[in-house]
PDB file of C-alpha atoms in Angstrom:
ATOM      1  CA  UNK A   1     -46.715  -8.956 -92.748  1.00 81.00           C
ATOM      2  CA  UNK A   2     -49.302  -8.397 -95.959  1.00 93.00           C
ATOM      3  CA  UNK A   3     -52.686  -9.732 -96.625  1.00 95.00           C
ATOM      4  CA  UNK A   4     -50.784 -11.394 -99.339  1.00 96.00           C
ATOM      5  CA  UNK A   5     -48.057 -13.337 -97.281  1.00 96.00           C
ATOM      6  CA  UNK A   6     -51.235 -14.373 -95.063  1.00 97.00           C
ATOM      7  CA  UNK A   7     -52.958 -15.555 -97.947  1.00 98.00           C
ATOM      8  CA  UNK A   8     -50.048 -17.974 -99.003  1.00 98.00           C
ATOM      9  CA  UNK A   9     -49.096 -18.946 -95.524  1.00 97.00           C
ATOM     10  CA  UNK A  10     -52.548 -20.088 -95.177  1.00 98.00           C
ATOM     11  CA  UNK A  11     -52.413 -22.094 -98.661  1.00 98.00           C
ATOM     12  CA  UNK A  12     -48.974 -23.333 -98.585  1.00 97.00           C
ATOM     13  CA  UNK A  13     -49.779 -27.016 -97.152  1.00 98.00           C
ATOM     14  CA  UNK A  14     -51.879 -27.123-100.022  1.00 98.00           C
ATOM     15  CA  UNK A  15     -51.171 -28.631-103.637  1.00 98.00           C
ATOM     16  CA  UNK A  16     -47.576 -29.698-102.334  1.00 97.00           C
ATOM     17  CA  UNK A  17     -46.509 -26.236-101.887  1.00 97.00           C
ATOM     18  CA  UNK A  18     -47.223 -24.936-105.404  1.00 98.00           C
ATOM     19  CA  UNK A  19     -49.012 -21.549-104.258  1.00 98.00           C
ATOM     20  CA  UNK A  20     -48.472 -18.384-106.435  1.00 98.00           C
ATOM     21  CA  UNK A  21     -49.352 -15.203-106.474  1.00 97.00           C
ATOM     22  CA  UNK A  22     -50.556 -13.526-109.735  1.00 97.00           C
ATOM     23  CA  UNK A  23     -49.192 -16.495-112.568  1.00 95.00           C
ATOM     24  CA  UNK A  24     -47.923 -19.714-112.078  1.00 96.00           C
ATOM     25  CA  UNK A  25     -44.273 -20.747-113.372  1.00 95.00           C
ATOM     26  CA  UNK A  26     -45.011 -21.832-117.317  1.00 90.00           C
ATOM     27  CA  UNK A  27     -43.308 -25.665-116.213  1.00 90.00           C
ATOM     28  CA  UNK A  28     -45.167 -25.672-113.069  1.00 96.00           C
ATOM     29  CA  UNK A  29     -46.968 -29.668-112.108  1.00 96.00           C
ATOM     30  CA  UNK A  30     -50.207 -29.967-111.570  1.00 98.00           C
ATOM     31  CA  UNK A  31     -52.280 -29.461-109.069  1.00 98.00           C
ATOM     32  CA  UNK A  32     -51.359 -25.762-108.151  1.00 98.00           C
ATOM     33  CA  UNK A  33     -52.781 -22.646-107.242  1.00 98.00           C
ATOM     34  CA  UNK A  34     -53.137 -19.366-108.158  1.00 98.00           C
ATOM     35  CA  UNK A  35     -54.170 -15.922-106.084  1.00 98.00           C
ATOM     36  CA  UNK A  36     -54.776 -12.818-106.738  1.00 98.00           C
ATOM     37  CA  UNK A  37     -56.488  -9.540-105.501  1.00 97.00           C
ATOM     38  CA  UNK A  38     -59.224  -8.159-108.190  1.00 97.00           C
ATOM     39  CA  UNK A  39     -60.514  -5.194-105.978  1.00 95.00           C
ATOM     40  CA  UNK A  40     -61.943  -5.109-102.434  1.00 94.00           C
ATOM     41  CA  UNK A  41     -63.893  -2.243-100.393  1.00 88.00           C
ATOM     42  CA  UNK A  42     -62.106   0.800 -99.699  1.00 87.00           C
ATOM     43  CA  UNK A  43     -63.510   2.331 -96.329  1.00 83.00           C
ATOM     44  CA  UNK A  44     -63.325   6.047 -95.369  1.00 80.00           C
ATOM     45  CA  UNK A  45     -64.752   7.845 -93.081  1.00 78.00           C
ATOM     46  CA  UNK A  46     -65.866  11.635 -92.930  1.00 79.00           C
ATOM     47  CA  UNK A  47     -63.353  12.876 -90.733  1.00 82.00           C
ATOM     48  CA  UNK A  48     -60.216  11.312 -92.862  1.00 81.00           C
ATOM     49  CA  UNK A  49     -59.011   8.951 -90.730  1.00 82.00           C
ATOM     50  CA  UNK A  50     -57.106   5.782 -91.844  1.00 82.00           C
ATOM     51  CA  UNK A  51     -58.902   3.114 -91.245  1.00 82.00           C
ATOM     52  CA  UNK A  52     -57.397   0.577 -89.408  1.00 86.00           C
ATOM     53  CA  UNK A  53     -58.391  -2.718 -91.283  1.00 90.00           C
ATOM     54  CA  UNK A  54     -58.526  -3.060 -95.186  1.00 92.00           C
ATOM     55  CA  UNK A  55     -60.371  -5.085 -97.159  1.00 95.00           C
ATOM     56  CA  UNK A  56     -59.680  -6.906-100.336  1.00 96.00           C
ATOM     57  CA  UNK A  57     -61.603  -9.186-103.136  1.00 98.00           C
ATOM     58  CA  UNK A  58     -59.287 -12.602-103.568  1.00 98.00           C
ATOM     59  CA  UNK A  59     -59.744 -15.017-106.559  1.00 98.00           C
ATOM     60  CA  UNK A  60     -58.267 -17.921-105.996  1.00 98.00           C
ATOM     61  CA  UNK A  61     -57.863 -20.632-108.508  1.00 98.00           C
ATOM     62  CA  UNK A  62     -57.430 -23.968-108.159  1.00 98.00           C
ATOM     63  CA  UNK A  63     -55.978 -26.272-111.156  1.00 98.00           C
ATOM     64  CA  UNK A  64     -55.453 -30.173-111.120  1.00 98.00           C
ATOM     65  CA  UNK A  65     -55.187 -33.002-114.024  1.00 98.00           C
ATOM     66  CA  UNK A  66     -59.396 -34.010-113.406  1.00 98.00           C
ATOM     67  CA  UNK A  67     -62.628 -32.189-112.245  1.00 98.00           C
ATOM     68  CA  UNK A  68     -62.580 -35.030-109.170  1.00 98.00           C
ATOM     69  CA  UNK A  69     -59.102 -33.232-108.032  1.00 98.00           C
ATOM     70  CA  UNK A  70     -59.975 -29.623-108.844  1.00 98.00           C
ATOM     71  CA  UNK A  71     -62.893 -29.642-106.842  1.00 98.00           C
ATOM     72  CA  UNK A  72     -61.262 -31.476-104.285  1.00 98.00           C
ATOM     73  CA  UNK A  73     -58.613 -28.885-103.725  1.00 98.00           C
ATOM     74  CA  UNK A  74     -61.619 -26.015-104.107  1.00 98.00           C
ATOM     75  CA  UNK A  75     -62.690 -27.959-100.839  1.00 98.00           C
ATOM     76  CA  UNK A  76     -59.383 -27.300 -99.151  1.00 98.00           C
ATOM     77  CA  UNK A  77     -58.846 -23.955-100.443  1.00 98.00           C
ATOM     78  CA  UNK A  78     -62.315 -22.848 -98.827  1.00 98.00           C
ATOM     79  CA  UNK A  79     -61.853 -24.670 -95.645  1.00 98.00           C
ATOM     80  CA  UNK A  80     -58.053 -23.052 -95.402  1.00 98.00           C
ATOM     81  CA  UNK A  81     -59.320 -19.387 -96.510  1.00 98.00           C
ATOM     82  CA  UNK A  82     -62.031 -19.666 -93.989  1.00 97.00           C
ATOM     83  CA  UNK A  83     -60.162 -20.834 -90.777  1.00 98.00           C
ATOM     84  CA  UNK A  84     -57.654 -19.167 -91.548  1.00 97.00           C
ATOM     85  CA  UNK A  85     -56.263 -16.520 -88.006  1.00 96.00           C
ATOM     86  CA  UNK A  86     -54.625 -14.137 -89.597  1.00 96.00           C
ATOM     87  CA  UNK A  87     -57.502 -12.816 -91.238  1.00 97.00           C
ATOM     88  CA  UNK A  88     -61.203 -12.737 -91.629  1.00 97.00           C
ATOM     89  CA  UNK A  89     -62.719 -13.960 -94.899  1.00 97.00           C
ATOM     90  CA  UNK A  90     -65.892 -15.180 -96.060  1.00 97.00           C
ATOM     91  CA  UNK A  91     -66.433 -16.781 -99.675  1.00 98.00           C
ATOM     92  CA  UNK A  92     -68.586 -14.839-102.312  1.00 98.00           C
ATOM     93  CA  UNK A  93     -69.821 -17.634-103.874  1.00 97.00           C
ATOM     94  CA  UNK A  94     -68.908 -21.498-104.683  1.00 97.00           C
ATOM     95  CA  UNK A  95     -66.211 -22.351-106.690  1.00 98.00           C
ATOM     96  CA  UNK A  96     -67.190 -22.125-110.726  1.00 98.00           C
ATOM     97  CA  UNK A  97     -65.590 -24.977-112.931  1.00 98.00           C
ATOM     98  CA  UNK A  98     -62.670 -24.085-115.460  1.00 98.00           C
ATOM     99  CA  UNK A  99     -61.153 -25.665-118.045  1.00 98.00           C
ATOM    100  CA  UNK A 100     -57.719 -24.926-119.971  1.00 96.00           C
ATOM    101  CA  UNK A 101     -57.675 -25.609-123.642  1.00 96.00           C
ATOM    102  CA  UNK A 102     -54.109 -25.233-123.769  1.00 93.00           C
ATOM    103  CA  UNK A 103     -52.700 -27.395-120.675  1.00 94.00           C
ATOM    104  CA  UNK A 104     -56.199 -29.372-120.968  1.00 96.00           C
ATOM    105  CA  UNK A 105     -56.137 -28.856-116.871  1.00 97.00           C
ATOM    106  CA  UNK A 106     -59.843 -28.579-115.150  1.00 98.00           C
ATOM    107  CA  UNK A 107     -59.704 -25.988-112.519  1.00 98.00           C
ATOM    108  CA  UNK A 108     -62.250 -24.033-110.091  1.00 98.00           C
ATOM    109  CA  UNK A 109     -61.883 -20.796-109.495  1.00 98.00           C
ATOM    110  CA  UNK A 110     -63.285 -18.643-105.933  1.00 98.00           C
ATOM    111  CA  UNK A 111     -63.665 -15.025-104.806  1.00 98.00           C
ATOM    112  CA  UNK A 112     -62.928 -14.564-101.160  1.00 98.00           C
ATOM    113  CA  UNK A 113     -63.536 -10.903 -99.047  1.00 98.00           C
ATOM    114  CA  UNK A 114     -60.615 -10.452 -97.228  1.00 98.00           C
ATOM    115  CA  UNK A 115     -60.361  -8.271 -94.002  1.00 96.00           C
ATOM    116  CA  UNK A 116     -56.698  -7.608 -92.404  1.00 95.00           C
ATOM    117  CA  UNK A 117     -55.011  -5.261 -90.327  1.00 91.00           C
ATOM    118  CA  UNK A 118     -53.207  -2.742 -92.075  1.00 81.00           C
TER     119      UNK A 118
END
């Protein structure tokens, strides 16, 4: 199982199961969640061994019709990511509020450091 599929499994019970990697479909109803890898640490060893763990910095965005709903979904996301057992996760700061003029949706974005087994 990839770390991306583990993140999907950790979040799939939220937002009515509307959880998408990279980009949501254009006609999806809010609320929904989008996640993507935006970097991470690349551990290396002097003896040129391949590490058994990998790290990714994942950005998770929550979108809803109201600020209150987006904030509530952000709390659920942080809990689900932090309590997941398939990987180790640490929030890298608090959620940041978003607004999308085109869709008029309110959102949040939060980054997480995720360590998983290769």
